[in-house]
Coordinates of C-alpha atoms in Angstrom, one line a residue:
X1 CA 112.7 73.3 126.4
X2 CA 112.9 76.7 124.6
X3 CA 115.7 79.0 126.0
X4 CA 114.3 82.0 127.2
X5 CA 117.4 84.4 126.9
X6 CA 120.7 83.9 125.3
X7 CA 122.6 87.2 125.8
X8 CA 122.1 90.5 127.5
X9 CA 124.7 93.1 126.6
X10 CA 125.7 95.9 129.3
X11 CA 127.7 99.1 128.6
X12 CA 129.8 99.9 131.2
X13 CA 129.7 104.0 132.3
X14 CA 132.2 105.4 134.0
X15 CA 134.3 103.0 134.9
X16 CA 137.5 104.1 136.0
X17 CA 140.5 101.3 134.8
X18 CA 142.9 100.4 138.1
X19 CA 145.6 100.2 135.9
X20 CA 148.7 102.2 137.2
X21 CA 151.9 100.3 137.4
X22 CA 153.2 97.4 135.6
X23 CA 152.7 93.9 136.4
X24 CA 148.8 95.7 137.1
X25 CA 145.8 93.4 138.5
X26 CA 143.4 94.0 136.1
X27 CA 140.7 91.3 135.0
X28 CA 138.7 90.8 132.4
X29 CA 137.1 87.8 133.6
X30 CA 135.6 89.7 136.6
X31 CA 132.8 91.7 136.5
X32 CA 133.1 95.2 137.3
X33 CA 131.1 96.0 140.3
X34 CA 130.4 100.1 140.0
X35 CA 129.3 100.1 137.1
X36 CA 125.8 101.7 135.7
X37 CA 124.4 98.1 133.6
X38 CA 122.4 98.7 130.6
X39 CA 120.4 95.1 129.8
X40 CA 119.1 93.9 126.7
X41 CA 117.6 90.8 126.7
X42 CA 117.5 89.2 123.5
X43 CA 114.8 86.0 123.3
X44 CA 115.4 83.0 120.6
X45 CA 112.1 81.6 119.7
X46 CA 113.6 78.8 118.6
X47 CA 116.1 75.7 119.9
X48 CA 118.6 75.0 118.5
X49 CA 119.3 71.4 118.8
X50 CA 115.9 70.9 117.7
X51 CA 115.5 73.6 115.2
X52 CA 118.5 73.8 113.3
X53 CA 117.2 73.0 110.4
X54 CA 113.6 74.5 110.3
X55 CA 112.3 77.5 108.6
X56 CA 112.8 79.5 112.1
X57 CA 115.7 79.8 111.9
X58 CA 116.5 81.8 109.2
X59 CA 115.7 85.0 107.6
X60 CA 115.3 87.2 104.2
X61 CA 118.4 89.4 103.5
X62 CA 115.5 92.4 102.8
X63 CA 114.6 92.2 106.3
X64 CA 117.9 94.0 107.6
X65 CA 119.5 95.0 104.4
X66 CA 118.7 97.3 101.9
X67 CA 121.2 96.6 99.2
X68 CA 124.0 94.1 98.6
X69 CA 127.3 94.4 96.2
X70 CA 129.6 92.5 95.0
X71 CA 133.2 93.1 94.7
X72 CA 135.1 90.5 92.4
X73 CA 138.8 90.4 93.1
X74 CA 141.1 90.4 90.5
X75 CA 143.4 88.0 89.8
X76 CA 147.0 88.9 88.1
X77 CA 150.1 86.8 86.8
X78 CA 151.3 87.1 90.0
X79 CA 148.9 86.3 92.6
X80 CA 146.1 84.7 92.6
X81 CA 144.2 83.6 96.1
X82 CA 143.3 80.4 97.7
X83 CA 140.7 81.6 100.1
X84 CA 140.7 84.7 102.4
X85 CA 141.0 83.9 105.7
X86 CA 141.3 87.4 106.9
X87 CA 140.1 90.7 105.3
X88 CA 139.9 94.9 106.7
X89 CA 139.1 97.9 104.8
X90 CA 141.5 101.0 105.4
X91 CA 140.9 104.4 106.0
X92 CA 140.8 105.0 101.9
X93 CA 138.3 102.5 101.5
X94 CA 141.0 99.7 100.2
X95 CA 141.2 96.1 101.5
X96 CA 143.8 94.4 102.8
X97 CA 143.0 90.6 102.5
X98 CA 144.9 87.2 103.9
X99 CA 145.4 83.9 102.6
X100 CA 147.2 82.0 104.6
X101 CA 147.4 78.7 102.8
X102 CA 149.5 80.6 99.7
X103 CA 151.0 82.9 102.3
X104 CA 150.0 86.3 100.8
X105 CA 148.5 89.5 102.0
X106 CA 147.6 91.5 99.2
X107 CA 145.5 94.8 98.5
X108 CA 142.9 95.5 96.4
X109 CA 141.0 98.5 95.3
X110 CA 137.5 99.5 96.4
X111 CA 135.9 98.0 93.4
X112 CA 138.7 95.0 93.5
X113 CA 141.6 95.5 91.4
X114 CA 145.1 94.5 92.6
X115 CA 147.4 97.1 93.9
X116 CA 150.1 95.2 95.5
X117 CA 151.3 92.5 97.7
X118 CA 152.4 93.2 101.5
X119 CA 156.0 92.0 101.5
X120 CA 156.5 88.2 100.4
X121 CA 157.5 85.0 102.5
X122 CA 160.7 83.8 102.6
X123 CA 163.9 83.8 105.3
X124 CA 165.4 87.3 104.8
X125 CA 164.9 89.7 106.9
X126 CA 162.6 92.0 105.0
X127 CA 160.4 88.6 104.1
X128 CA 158.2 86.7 106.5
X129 CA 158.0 83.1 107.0
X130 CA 154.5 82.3 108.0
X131 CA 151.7 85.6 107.8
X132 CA 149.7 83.6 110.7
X133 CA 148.0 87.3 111.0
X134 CA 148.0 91.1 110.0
X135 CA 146.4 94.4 111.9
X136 CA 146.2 97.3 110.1
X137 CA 148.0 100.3 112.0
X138 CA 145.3 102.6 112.2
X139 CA 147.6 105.6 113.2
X140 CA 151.2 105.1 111.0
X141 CA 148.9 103.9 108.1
X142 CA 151.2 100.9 108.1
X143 CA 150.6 96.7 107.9
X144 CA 151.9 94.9 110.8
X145 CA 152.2 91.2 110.3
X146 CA 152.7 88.2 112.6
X147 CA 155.2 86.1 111.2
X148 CA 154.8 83.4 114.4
X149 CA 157.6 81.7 113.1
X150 CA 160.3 83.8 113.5
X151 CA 158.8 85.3 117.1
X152 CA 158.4 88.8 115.3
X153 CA 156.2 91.7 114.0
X154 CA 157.3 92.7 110.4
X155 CA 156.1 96.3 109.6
X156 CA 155.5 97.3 106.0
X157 CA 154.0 100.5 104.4
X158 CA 150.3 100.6 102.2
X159 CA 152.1 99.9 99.2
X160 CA 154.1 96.3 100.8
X161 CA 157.5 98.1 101.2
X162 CA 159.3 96.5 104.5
X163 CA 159.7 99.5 107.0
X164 CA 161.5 97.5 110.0
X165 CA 160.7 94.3 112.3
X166 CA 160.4 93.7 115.9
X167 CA 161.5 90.3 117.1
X168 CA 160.4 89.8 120.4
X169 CA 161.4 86.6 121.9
X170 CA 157.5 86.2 123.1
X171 CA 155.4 83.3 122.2
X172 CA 151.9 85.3 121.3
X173 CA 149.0 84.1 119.8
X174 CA 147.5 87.8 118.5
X175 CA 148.1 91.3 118.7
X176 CA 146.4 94.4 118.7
X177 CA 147.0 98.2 117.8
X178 CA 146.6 100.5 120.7
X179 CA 148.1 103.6 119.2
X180 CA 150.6 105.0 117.7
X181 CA 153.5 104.2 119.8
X182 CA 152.1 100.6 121.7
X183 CA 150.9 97.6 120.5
X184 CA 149.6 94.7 122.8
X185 CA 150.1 90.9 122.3
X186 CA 148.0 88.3 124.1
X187 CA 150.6 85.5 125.3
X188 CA 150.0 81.7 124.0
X189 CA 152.2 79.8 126.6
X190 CA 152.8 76.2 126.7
X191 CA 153.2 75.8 130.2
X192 CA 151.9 76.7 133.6
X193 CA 153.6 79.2 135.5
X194 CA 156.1 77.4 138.4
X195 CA 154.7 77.3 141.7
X196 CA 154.4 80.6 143.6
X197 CA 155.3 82.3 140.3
X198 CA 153.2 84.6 138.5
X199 CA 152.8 85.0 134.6
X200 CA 150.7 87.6 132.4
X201 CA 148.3 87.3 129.4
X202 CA 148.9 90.8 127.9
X203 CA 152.1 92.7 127.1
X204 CA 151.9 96.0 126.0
X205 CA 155.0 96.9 124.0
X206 CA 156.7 100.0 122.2
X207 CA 157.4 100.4 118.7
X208 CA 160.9 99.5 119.7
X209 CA 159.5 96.1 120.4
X210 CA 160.1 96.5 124.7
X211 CA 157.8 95.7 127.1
X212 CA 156.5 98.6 129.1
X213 CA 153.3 96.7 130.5
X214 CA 152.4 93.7 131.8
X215 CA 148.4 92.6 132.7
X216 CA 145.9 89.9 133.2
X217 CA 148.3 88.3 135.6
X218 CA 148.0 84.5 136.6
X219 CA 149.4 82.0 138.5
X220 CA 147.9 78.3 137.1
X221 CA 146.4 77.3 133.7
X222 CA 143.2 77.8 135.3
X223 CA 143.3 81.5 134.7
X224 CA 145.2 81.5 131.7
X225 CA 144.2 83.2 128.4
X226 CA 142.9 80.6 125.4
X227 CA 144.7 81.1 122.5
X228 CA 142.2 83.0 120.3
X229 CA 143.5 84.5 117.0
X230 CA 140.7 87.5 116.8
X231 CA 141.1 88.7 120.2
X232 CA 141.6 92.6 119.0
X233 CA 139.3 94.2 116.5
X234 CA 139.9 98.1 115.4
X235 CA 136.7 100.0 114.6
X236 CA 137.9 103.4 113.5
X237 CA 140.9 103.4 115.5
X238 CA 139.2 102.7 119.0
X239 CA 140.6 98.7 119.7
X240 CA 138.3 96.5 121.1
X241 CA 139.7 93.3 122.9
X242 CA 137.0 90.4 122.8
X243 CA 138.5 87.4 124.8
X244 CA 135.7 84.8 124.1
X245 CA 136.0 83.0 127.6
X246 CA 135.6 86.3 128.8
X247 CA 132.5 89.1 129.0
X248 CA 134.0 92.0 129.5
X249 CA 135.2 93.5 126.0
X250 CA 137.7 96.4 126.9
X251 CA 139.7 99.3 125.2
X252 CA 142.9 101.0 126.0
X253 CA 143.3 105.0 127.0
X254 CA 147.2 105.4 126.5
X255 CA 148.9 102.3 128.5
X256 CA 145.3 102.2 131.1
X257 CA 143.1 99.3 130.7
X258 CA 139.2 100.5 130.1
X259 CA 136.0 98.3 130.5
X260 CA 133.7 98.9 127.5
X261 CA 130.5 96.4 127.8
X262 CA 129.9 93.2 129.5
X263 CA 128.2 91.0 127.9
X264 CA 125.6 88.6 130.0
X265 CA 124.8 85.4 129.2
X266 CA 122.6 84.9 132.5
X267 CA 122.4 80.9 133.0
X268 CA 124.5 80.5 129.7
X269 CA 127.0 82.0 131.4
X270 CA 130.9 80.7 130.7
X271 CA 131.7 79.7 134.3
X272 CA 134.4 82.2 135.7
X273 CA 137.5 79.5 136.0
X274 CA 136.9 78.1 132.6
X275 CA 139.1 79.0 130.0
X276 CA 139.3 76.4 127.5
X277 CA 136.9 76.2 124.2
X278 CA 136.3 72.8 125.0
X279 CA 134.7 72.9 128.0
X280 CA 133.2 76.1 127.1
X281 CA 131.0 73.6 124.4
X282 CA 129.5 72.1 127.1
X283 CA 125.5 72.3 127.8
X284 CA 124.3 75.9 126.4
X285 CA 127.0 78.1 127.3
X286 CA 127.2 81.0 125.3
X287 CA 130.5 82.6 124.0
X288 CA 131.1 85.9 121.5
X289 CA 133.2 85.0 118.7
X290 CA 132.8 88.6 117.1
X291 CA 131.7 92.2 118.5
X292 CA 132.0 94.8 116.1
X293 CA 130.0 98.4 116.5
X294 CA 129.0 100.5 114.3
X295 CA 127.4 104.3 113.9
X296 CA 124.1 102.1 115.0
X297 CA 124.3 98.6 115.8
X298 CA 126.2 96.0 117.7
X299 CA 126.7 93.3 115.9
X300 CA 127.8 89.7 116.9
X301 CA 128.6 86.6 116.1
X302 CA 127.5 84.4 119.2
X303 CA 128.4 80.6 119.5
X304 CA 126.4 77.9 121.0
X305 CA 126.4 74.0 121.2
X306 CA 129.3 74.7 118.0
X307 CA 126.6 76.8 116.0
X308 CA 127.4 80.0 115.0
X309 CA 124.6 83.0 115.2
X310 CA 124.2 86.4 113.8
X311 CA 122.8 89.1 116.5
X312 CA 122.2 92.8 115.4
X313 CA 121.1 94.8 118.4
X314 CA 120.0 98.5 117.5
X315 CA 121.6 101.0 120.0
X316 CA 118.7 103.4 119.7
X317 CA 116.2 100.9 121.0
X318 CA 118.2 98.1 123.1
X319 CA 115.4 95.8 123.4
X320 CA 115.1 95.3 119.4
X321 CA 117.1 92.7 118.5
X322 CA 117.6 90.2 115.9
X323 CA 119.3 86.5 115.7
X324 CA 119.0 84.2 113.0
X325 CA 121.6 81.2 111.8
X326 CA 121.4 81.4 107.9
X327 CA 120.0 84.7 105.9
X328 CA 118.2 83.9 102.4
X329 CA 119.9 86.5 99.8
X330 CA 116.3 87.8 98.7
X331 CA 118.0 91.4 97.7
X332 CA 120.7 90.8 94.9
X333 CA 122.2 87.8 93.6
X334 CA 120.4 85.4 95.5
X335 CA 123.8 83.5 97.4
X336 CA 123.8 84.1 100.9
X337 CA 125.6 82.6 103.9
X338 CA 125.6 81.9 107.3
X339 CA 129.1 83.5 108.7
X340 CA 129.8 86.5 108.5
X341 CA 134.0 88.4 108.0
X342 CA 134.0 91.3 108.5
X343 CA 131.9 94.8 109.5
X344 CA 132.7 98.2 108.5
X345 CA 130.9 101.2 109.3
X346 CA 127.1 99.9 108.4
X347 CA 127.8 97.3 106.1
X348 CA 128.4 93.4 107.2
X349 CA 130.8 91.8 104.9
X350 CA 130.8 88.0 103.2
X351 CA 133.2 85.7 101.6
X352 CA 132.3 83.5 98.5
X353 CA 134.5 81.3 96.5
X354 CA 133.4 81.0 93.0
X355 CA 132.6 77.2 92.9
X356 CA 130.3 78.3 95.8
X357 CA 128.2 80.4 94.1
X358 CA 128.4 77.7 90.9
X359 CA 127.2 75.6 93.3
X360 CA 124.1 77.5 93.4
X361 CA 123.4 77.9 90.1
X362 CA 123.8 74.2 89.7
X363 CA 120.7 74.6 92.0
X364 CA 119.0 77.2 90.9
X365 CA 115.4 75.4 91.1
X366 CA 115.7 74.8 94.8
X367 CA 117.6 78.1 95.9
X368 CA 114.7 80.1 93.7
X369 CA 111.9 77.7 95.4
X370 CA 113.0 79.1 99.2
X371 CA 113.5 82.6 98.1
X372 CA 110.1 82.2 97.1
X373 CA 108.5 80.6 100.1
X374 CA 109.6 83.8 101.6
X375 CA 107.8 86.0 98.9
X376 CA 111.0 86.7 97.4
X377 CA 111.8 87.0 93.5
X378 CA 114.7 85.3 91.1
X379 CA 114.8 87.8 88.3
X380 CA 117.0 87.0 85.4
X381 CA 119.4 89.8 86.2
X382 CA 120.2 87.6 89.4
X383 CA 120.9 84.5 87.3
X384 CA 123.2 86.8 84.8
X385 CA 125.1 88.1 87.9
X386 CA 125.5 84.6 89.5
X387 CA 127.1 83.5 86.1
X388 CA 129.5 86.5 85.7
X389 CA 130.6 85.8 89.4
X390 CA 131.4 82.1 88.9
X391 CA 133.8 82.9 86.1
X392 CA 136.0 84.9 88.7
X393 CA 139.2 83.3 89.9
X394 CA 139.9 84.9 93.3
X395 CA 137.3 84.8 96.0
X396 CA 134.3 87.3 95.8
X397 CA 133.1 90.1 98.9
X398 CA 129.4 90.4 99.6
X399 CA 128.7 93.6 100.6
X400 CA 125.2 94.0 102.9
X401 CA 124.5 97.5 103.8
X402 CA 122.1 97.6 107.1
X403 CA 119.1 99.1 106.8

């Protein structure tokens, strides 16, 4: 049976945060009430059990795109990359990239050439031991780093210089940027709170590294936070705090808690009381593993049945929509992908190792074949591309600019 709606987004308007004092009641896993709801159904014409591997359920990059780059990252004596498991772009157009399997944040020029490593790992204090993640601090232009290990933020300036750290004694699973004086961690405990006790999920802290706020509270496992690593996005210094078990995706105004939209799922609905990814899994349920916004579009990356899918939704027209699992590149360059990194003003952002993209000139025949089903066209500047990328050492950024 075809599934008739997977998502319907809602802004919330006007909603006022309850947040006063610490130790505050706020929610996100209940749906604000007055609220003005905004709907935007969004209709799959395809299932995805059954479809998965049909024609249906992709699409041509040239439908949504109207040009793709490349960016090759350049490799020195000193560092060279594994994989990116995290990437942003700063405010001068520079990315800041993670690998966390060589434990090294590095940043690279606009058109990809080194410019320096973000401090180093190691055991002294200016060194971290494990980068599990970074934010980029929108507001003191600075790179905050979460060395898990040690229970501690390390702070270093653009050009990886170690500015100060803030050990905190918390167990945290991520962290956001709220401005420039608080940051906000989302706790990973191992243990349910004793009885008649009450823990919280979020800590807001100061740049001294003290707690001055305390939210989400809970009393069992039940209503605890999942540990999720990319809980906190910041889009042009505006954070947006996407707890996939939850709906409501939130901001904050100073140390007050504010609903942004609510995401409904209708019948694929998480259930309120579940909070773990694997039961989450179960049936259809629908959870948001990425909301980014842009000048014009949301755009998502939804998960069902362990399938990940794209959804663009144009904020001038609510009921256009579009979701697709895997994109044919019929635009420039010809590899394509089905996951998406990272979104930046209007352009969605891809990873590519280079024995990926020899992997598809290796099948050239078959790649060309399905661009062409699609009236698409292989020219030989594609193929020449291809080969000059596949010589690259370090990983290579796809750059889609929407349409």
């Amino acid at each position: 049976m075809y599934m008739r709606y997977i998502a319907i987004i809602t802004m919330l308007i006007g909603f006022q945060s309850c947040v006063k004092n610490v130790n505050d009641s706020f929610n996100p896993y209940d749906r604000p009430e007055d609220s003005t709801i905004i709907a935007i159904p969004i209709e799959i014409p395809f299932d995805l059990e059954k479809d998965k591997f049909s024609e249906a359920v992709r699409f041509c990059y040239s439908d949504i795109f109207s040009n793709v780059d490349y960016i090759k990252l350049s490799d020195t004596q000193d560092i060279s990359l594994g994989s990116i498991d995290k990437f942003e772009v700063l405010k001068d157009e520079s990315i800041v990239v993670l690998d966390r399997t060589n434990g090294c944040i590095c940043r690279f020029d606009s058109v990809g050439h080194f410019l320096n490593q973000i401090g180093q790992r190691g055991h002294a204090g200016d060194e971290y031991i494990t980068a599990e993640d970074f934010q980029y601090d929108y507001f003191n232009e600075e790179i905050v780093i979460n060395d898990r290990n040690s229970g501690a933020l390390k702070i270093y300036d653009l050009d990886g210089r170690y500015k100060r750290s803030l050990t905190l004694g918390l167990y945290f699973s991520s962290f956001g940027v709220i401005s420039k004086d608080y940051y906000v961690v989302n706790m990973d405990y191992s243990e349910s709170p004793e009885e008649g006790e009450t823990s919280y999920n979020l800590k807001i802290i100061d740049r001294n590294g003290d707690v001055v706020k305390e939210l989400v509270p809970y009393t069992s496992s039940e209503h605890q936070n999942f540990v999720w690593e990319e809980m906190f996005k910041n889009s042009n210094g505006v954070l947006i705090c996407n707890d996939y078990c939850s709906s409501l995706l939130f901001t904050f105004i100073g140390l007050e808690t504010k609903p942004m939209y609510y995401l409904d799922f209708e019948e694929n609905m998480i259930p309120n009381k579940i909070r773990s990814s694997r039961e989450a899994n179960i049936g259809k349920k629908v959870i948001c593993r990425k909301f980014y916004e842009t000048d014009s579009y949301f755009i998502l990356l939804l998960e069902q049945k362990s399938m990940l899918l794209t959804c663009i939704i144009d904020k001038q027209n609510l009921s256009k929509s579009f979701i697709k699992l895997k994109g044919y590149n019929d635009v420039k360059g010809i590899v394509g992908r089905q996951l998406f990194s990272y979104v930046h003003n209007n352009k969605i952002y891809y990873i590519f190792d280079p024995y990926e993209i020899q992997g598809f000139l290796d099948n050239i025949d078959n790649e060309r074949a399905k661009i062409e089903r699609r009236n698409g066209n292989v020219t030989p500047q594609d193929i020449e591309l291809l080969k000059d990328l596949s010589k690259n050492v370090n990983p290579i950024i796809q750059i889609c600019t929407m349409k």
